PDB file of C-alpha atoms and ligand atoms in Angstrom:
ATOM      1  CA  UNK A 594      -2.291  24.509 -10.489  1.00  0.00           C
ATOM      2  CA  UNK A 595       0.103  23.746 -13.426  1.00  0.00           C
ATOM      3  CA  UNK A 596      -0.442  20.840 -15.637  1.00  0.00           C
ATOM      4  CA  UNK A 597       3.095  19.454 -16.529  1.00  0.00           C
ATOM      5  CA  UNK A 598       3.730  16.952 -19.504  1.00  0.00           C
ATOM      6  CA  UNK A 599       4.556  14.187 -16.686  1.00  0.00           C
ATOM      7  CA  UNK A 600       1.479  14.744 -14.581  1.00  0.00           C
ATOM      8  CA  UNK A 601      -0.609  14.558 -17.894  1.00  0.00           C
ATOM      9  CA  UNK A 602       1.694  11.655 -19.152  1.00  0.00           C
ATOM     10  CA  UNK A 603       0.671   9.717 -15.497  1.00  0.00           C
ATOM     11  CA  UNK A 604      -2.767  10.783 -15.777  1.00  0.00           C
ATOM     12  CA  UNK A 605      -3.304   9.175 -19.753  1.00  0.00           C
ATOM     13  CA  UNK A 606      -1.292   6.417 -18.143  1.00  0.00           C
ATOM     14  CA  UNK A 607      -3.705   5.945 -15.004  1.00  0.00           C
ATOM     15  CA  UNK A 608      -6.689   5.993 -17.660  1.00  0.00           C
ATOM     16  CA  UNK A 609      -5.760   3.700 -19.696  1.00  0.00           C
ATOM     17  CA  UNK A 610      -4.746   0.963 -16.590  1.00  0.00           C
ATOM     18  CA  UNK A 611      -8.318   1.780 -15.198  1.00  0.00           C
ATOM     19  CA  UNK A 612     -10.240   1.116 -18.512  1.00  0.00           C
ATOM     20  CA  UNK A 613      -8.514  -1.901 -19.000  1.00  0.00           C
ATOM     21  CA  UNK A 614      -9.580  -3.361 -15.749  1.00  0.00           C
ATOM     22  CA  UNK A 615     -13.351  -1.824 -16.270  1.00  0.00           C
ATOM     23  CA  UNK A 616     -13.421  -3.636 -19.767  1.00  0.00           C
ATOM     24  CA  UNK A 617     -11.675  -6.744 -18.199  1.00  0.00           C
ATOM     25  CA  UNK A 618     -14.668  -6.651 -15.667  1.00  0.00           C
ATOM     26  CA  UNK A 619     -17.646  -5.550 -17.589  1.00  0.00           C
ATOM     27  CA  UNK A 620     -17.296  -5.977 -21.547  1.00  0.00           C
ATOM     28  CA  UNK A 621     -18.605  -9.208 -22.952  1.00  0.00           C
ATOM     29  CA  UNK A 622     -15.990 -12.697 -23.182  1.00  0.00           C
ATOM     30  CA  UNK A 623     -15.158 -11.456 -26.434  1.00  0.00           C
ATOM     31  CA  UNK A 624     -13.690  -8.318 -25.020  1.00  0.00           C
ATOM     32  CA  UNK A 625     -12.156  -9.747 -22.376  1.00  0.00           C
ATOM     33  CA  UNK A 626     -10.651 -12.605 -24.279  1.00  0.00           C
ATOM     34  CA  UNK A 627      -9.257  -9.526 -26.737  1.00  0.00           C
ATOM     35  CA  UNK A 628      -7.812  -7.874 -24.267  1.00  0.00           C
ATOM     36  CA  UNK A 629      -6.090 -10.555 -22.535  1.00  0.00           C
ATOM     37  CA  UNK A 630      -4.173 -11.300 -25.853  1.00  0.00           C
ATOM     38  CA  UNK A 631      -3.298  -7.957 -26.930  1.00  0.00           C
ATOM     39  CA  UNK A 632      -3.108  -6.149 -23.608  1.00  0.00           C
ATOM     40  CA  UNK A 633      -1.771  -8.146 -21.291  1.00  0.00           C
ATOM     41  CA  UNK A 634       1.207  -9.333 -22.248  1.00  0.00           C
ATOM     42  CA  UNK A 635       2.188  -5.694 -22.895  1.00  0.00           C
ATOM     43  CA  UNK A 636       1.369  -5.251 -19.072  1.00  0.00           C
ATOM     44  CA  UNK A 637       3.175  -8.611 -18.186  1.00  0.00           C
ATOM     45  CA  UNK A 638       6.025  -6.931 -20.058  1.00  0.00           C
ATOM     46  CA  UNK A 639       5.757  -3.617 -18.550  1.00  0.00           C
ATOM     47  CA  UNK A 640       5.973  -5.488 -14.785  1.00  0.00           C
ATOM     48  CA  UNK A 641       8.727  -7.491 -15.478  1.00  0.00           C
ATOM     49  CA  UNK A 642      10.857  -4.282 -16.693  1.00  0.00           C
ATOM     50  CA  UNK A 643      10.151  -2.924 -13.625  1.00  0.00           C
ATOM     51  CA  UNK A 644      10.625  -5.962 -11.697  1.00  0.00           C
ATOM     52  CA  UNK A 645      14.086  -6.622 -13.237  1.00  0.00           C
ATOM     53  CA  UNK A 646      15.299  -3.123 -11.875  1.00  0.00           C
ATOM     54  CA  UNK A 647      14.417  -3.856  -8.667  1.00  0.00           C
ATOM     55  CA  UNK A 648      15.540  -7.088  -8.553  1.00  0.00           C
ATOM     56  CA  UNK A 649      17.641  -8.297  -5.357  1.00  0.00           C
ATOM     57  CA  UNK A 650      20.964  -8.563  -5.569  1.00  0.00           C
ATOM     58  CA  UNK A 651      22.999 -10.951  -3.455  1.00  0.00           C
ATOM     59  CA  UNK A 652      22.672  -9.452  -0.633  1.00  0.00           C
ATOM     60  CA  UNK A 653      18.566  -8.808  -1.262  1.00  0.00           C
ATOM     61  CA  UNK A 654      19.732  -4.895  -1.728  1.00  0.00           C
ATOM     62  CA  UNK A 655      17.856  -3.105  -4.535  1.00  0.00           C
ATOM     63  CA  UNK A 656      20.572  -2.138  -7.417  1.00  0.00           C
ATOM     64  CA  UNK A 657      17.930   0.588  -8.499  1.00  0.00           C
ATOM     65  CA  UNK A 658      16.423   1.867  -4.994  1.00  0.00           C
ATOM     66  CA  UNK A 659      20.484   1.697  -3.258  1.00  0.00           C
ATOM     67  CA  UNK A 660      21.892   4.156  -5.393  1.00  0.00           C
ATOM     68  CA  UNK A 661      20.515   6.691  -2.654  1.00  0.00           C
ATOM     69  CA  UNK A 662      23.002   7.567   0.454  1.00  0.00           C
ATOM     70  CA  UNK A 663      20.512   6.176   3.150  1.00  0.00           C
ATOM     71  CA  UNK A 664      19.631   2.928   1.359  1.00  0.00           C
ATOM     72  CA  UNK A 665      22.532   0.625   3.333  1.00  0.00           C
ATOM     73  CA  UNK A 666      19.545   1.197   6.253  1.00  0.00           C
ATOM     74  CA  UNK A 667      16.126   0.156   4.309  1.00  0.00           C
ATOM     75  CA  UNK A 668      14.812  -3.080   4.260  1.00  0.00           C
ATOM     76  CA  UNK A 669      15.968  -5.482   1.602  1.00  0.00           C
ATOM     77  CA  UNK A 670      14.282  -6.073  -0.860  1.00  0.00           C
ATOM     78  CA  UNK A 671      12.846  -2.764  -1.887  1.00  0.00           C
ATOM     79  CA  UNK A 672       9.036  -1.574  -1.417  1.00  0.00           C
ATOM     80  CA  UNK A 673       8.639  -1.825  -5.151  1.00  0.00           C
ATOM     81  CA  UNK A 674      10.076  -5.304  -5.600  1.00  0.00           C
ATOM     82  CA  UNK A 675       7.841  -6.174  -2.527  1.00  0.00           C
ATOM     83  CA  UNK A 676       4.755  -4.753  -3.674  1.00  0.00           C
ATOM     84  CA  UNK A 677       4.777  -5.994  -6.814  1.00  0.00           C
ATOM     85  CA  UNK A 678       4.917  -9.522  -5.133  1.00  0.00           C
ATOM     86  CA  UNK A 679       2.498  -9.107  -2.876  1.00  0.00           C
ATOM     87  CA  UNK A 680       0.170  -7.574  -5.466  1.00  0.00           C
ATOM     88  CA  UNK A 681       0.781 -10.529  -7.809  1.00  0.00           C
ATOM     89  CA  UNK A 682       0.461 -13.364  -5.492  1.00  0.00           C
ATOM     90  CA  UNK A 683      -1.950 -12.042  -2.625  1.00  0.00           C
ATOM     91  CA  UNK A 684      -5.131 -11.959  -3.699  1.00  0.00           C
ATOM     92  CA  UNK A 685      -8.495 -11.545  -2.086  1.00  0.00           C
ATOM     93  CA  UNK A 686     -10.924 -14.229  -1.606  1.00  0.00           C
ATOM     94  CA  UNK A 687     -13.296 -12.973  -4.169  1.00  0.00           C
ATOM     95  CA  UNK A 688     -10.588 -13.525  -6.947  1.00  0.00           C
ATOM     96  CA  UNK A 689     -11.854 -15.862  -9.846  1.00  0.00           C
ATOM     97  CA  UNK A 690      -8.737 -17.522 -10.348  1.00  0.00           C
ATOM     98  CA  UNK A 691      -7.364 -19.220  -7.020  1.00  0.00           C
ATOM     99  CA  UNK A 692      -3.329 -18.653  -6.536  1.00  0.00           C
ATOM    100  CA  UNK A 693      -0.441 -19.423  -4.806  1.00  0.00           C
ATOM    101  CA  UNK A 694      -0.392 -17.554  -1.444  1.00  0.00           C
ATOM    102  CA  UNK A 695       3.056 -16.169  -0.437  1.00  0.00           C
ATOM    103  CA  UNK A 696       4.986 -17.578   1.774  1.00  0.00           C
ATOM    104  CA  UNK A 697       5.809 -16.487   4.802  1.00  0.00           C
ATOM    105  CA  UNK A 698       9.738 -15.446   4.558  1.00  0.00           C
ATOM    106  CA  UNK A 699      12.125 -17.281   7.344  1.00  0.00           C
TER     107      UNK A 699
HETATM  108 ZN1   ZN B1031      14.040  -0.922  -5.876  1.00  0.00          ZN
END
């Protein structure tokens, strides 16, 4: 199996997402503190790019995602607009920091 540059470009990518959340979970406060400030708003701003892509139109239709022939028929708003809510807002019982919940839509 080939390595190409974008498989080894998601792979560095992958790495570094999983050791930020291993040194969010088990370096010291210092380290954790350290990477909130330097780290996250780089992810915050890396989410939000891809949020605004995928934001909703008027008529809740991806402007990224409809470009494709067979979007009229998906569900508005896109899976990656969804997800990224869901992700964000859902979060399991065990989470430290208590959040919003969604709420249920209509
Ligand atoms: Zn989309």
């Amino acid at each position: 199996m080939s390595v190409t540059v974008f498989s080894q470009l998601d792979r560095s990518l992958h790495e570094h997402l999983d050791a930020l959340v291993r040194l969010a979970s088990t370096g010291d406060d210092e380290t954790a503190a350290e990477l909130a400030r330097t780290e996250l708003p780089r992810v915050v701003a890396v989410v939000e790019a891809l949020l605004d892509e995928h934001t909703p139109d008027e008529h809740g239709r991806c402007p990224t995602c409809r470009t494709r022939w067979w979007s009229r028929r998906r569900p508005a708003p896109c899976r990656a607009y969804l997800g990224a809510q869901l992700c964000l807002t859902v979060v399991g019982e065990d989470s430290p920091v208590p959040r919003k919940r969604l709420r249920s839509v209509g």
